[in-house]
Coordinates of N, CA and C in Angstrom, one line a residue:
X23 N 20.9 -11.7 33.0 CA 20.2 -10.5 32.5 C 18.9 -10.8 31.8
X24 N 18.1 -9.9 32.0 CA 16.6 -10.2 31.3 C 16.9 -9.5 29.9
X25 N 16.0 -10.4 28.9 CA 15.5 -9.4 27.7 C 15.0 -8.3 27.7
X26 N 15.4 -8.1 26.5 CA 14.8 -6.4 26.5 C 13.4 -7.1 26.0
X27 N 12.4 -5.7 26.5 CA 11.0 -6.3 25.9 C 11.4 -5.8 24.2
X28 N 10.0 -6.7 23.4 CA 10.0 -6.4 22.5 C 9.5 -5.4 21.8
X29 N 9.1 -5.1 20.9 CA 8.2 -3.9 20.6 C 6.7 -4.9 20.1
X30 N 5.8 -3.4 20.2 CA 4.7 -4.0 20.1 C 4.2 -4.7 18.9
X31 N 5.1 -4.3 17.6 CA 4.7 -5.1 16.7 C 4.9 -6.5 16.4
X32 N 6.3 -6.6 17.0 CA 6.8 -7.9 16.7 C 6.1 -8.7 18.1
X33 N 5.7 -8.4 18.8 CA 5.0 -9.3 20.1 C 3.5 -9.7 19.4
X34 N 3.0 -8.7 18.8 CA 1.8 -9.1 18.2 C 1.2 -9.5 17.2
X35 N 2.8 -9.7 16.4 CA 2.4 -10.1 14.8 C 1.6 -11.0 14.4
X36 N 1.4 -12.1 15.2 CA 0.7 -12.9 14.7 C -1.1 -12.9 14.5
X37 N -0.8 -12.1 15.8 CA -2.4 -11.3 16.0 C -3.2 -10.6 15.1
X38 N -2.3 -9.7 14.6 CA -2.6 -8.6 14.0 C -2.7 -9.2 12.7
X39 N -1.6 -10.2 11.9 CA -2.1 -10.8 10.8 C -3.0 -11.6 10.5
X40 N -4.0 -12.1 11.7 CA -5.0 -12.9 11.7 C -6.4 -12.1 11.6
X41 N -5.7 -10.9 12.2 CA -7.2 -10.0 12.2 C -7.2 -9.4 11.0
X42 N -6.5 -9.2 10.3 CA -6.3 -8.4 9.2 C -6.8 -9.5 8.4
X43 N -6.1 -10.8 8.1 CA -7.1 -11.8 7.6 C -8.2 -11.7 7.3
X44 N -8.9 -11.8 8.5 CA -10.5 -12.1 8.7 C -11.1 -10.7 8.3
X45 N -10.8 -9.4 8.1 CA -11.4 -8.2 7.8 C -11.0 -8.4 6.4
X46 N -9.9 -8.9 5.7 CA -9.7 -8.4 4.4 C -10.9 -10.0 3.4
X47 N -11.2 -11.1 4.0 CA -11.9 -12.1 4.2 C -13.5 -12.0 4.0
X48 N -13.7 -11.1 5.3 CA -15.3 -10.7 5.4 C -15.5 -10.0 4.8
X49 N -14.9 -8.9 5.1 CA -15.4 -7.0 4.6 C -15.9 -7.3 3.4
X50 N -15.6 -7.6 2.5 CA -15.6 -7.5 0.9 C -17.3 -7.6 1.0
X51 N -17.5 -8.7 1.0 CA -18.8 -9.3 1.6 C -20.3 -8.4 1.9
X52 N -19.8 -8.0 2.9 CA -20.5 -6.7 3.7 C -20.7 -5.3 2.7
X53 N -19.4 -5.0 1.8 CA -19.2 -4.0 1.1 C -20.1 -4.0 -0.5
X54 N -20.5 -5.6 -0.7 CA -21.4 -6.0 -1.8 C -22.2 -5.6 -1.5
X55 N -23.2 -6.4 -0.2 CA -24.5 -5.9 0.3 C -25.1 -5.1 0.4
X56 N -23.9 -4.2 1.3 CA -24.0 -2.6 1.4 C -24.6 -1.8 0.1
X57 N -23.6 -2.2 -1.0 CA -23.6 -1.8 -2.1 C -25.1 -1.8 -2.8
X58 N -25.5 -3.0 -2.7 CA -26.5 -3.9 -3.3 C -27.8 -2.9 -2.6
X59 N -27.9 -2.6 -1.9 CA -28.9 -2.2 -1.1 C -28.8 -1.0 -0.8
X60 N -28.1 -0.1 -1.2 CA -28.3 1.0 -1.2 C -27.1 2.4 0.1
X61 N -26.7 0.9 0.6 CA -26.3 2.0 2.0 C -25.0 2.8 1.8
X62 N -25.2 3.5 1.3 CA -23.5 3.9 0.8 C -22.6 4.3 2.3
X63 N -22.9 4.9 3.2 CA -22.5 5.2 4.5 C -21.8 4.0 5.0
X64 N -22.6 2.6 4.9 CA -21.8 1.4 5.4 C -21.1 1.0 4.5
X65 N -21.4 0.9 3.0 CA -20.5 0.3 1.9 C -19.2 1.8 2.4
X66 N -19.5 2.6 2.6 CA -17.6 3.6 3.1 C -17.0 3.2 4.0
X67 N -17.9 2.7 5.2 CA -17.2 2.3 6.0 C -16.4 0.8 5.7
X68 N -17.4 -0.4 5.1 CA -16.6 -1.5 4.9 C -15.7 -1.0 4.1
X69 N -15.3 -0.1 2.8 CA -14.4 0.0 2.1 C -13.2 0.4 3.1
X70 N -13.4 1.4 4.5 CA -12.1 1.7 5.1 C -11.6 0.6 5.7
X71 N -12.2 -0.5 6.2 CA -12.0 -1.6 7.1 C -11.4 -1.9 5.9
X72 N -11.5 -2.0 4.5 CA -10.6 -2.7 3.8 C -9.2 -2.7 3.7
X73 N -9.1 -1.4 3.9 CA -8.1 -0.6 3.5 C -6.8 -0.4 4.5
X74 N -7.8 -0.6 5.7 CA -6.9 -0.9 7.3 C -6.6 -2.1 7.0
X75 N -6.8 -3.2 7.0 CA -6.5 -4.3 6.7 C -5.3 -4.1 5.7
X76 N -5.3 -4.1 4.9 CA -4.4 -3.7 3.8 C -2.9 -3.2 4.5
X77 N -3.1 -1.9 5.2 CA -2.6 -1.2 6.0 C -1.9 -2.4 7.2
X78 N -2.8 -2.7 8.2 CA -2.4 -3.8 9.0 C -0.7 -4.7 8.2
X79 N -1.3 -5.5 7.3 CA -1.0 -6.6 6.3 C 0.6 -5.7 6.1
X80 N 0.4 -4.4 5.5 CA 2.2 -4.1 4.9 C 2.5 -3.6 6.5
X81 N 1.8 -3.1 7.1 CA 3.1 -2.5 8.8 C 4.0 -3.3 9.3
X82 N 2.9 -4.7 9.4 CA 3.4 -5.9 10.0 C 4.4 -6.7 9.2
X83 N 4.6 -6.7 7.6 CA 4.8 -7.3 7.1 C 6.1 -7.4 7.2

């Protein structure tokens, strides 16, 4: 008999924790600049990427 497939999170965990990595890593970064310079529109956006990461980090956890 074959396995059952897995579900998508657990097939992809490792993925998903590496990308959430590298966004919770960079972003911050981006969200200074942003800051720094006036762009509030991008500093919102890097603040959501933060936040998904975050997000990502507890689904998978």
């Amino acid at each position: 008999m074959s396995k059952p497939p897995q579900p998508f999170k657990k097939r992809y965990r490792l993925q998903i924790q590496v990308a959430a990595l590298l966004l919770g890593s960079v972003v911050p970064f981006v969200l200074f600049a942003a800051l720094q310079a006036g762009q509030g529109i991008l500093g919102g956006i890097a603040f959501a990427l933060i936040v998904i990461a975050m997000l990502l980090t507890a689904w998978v956890g």
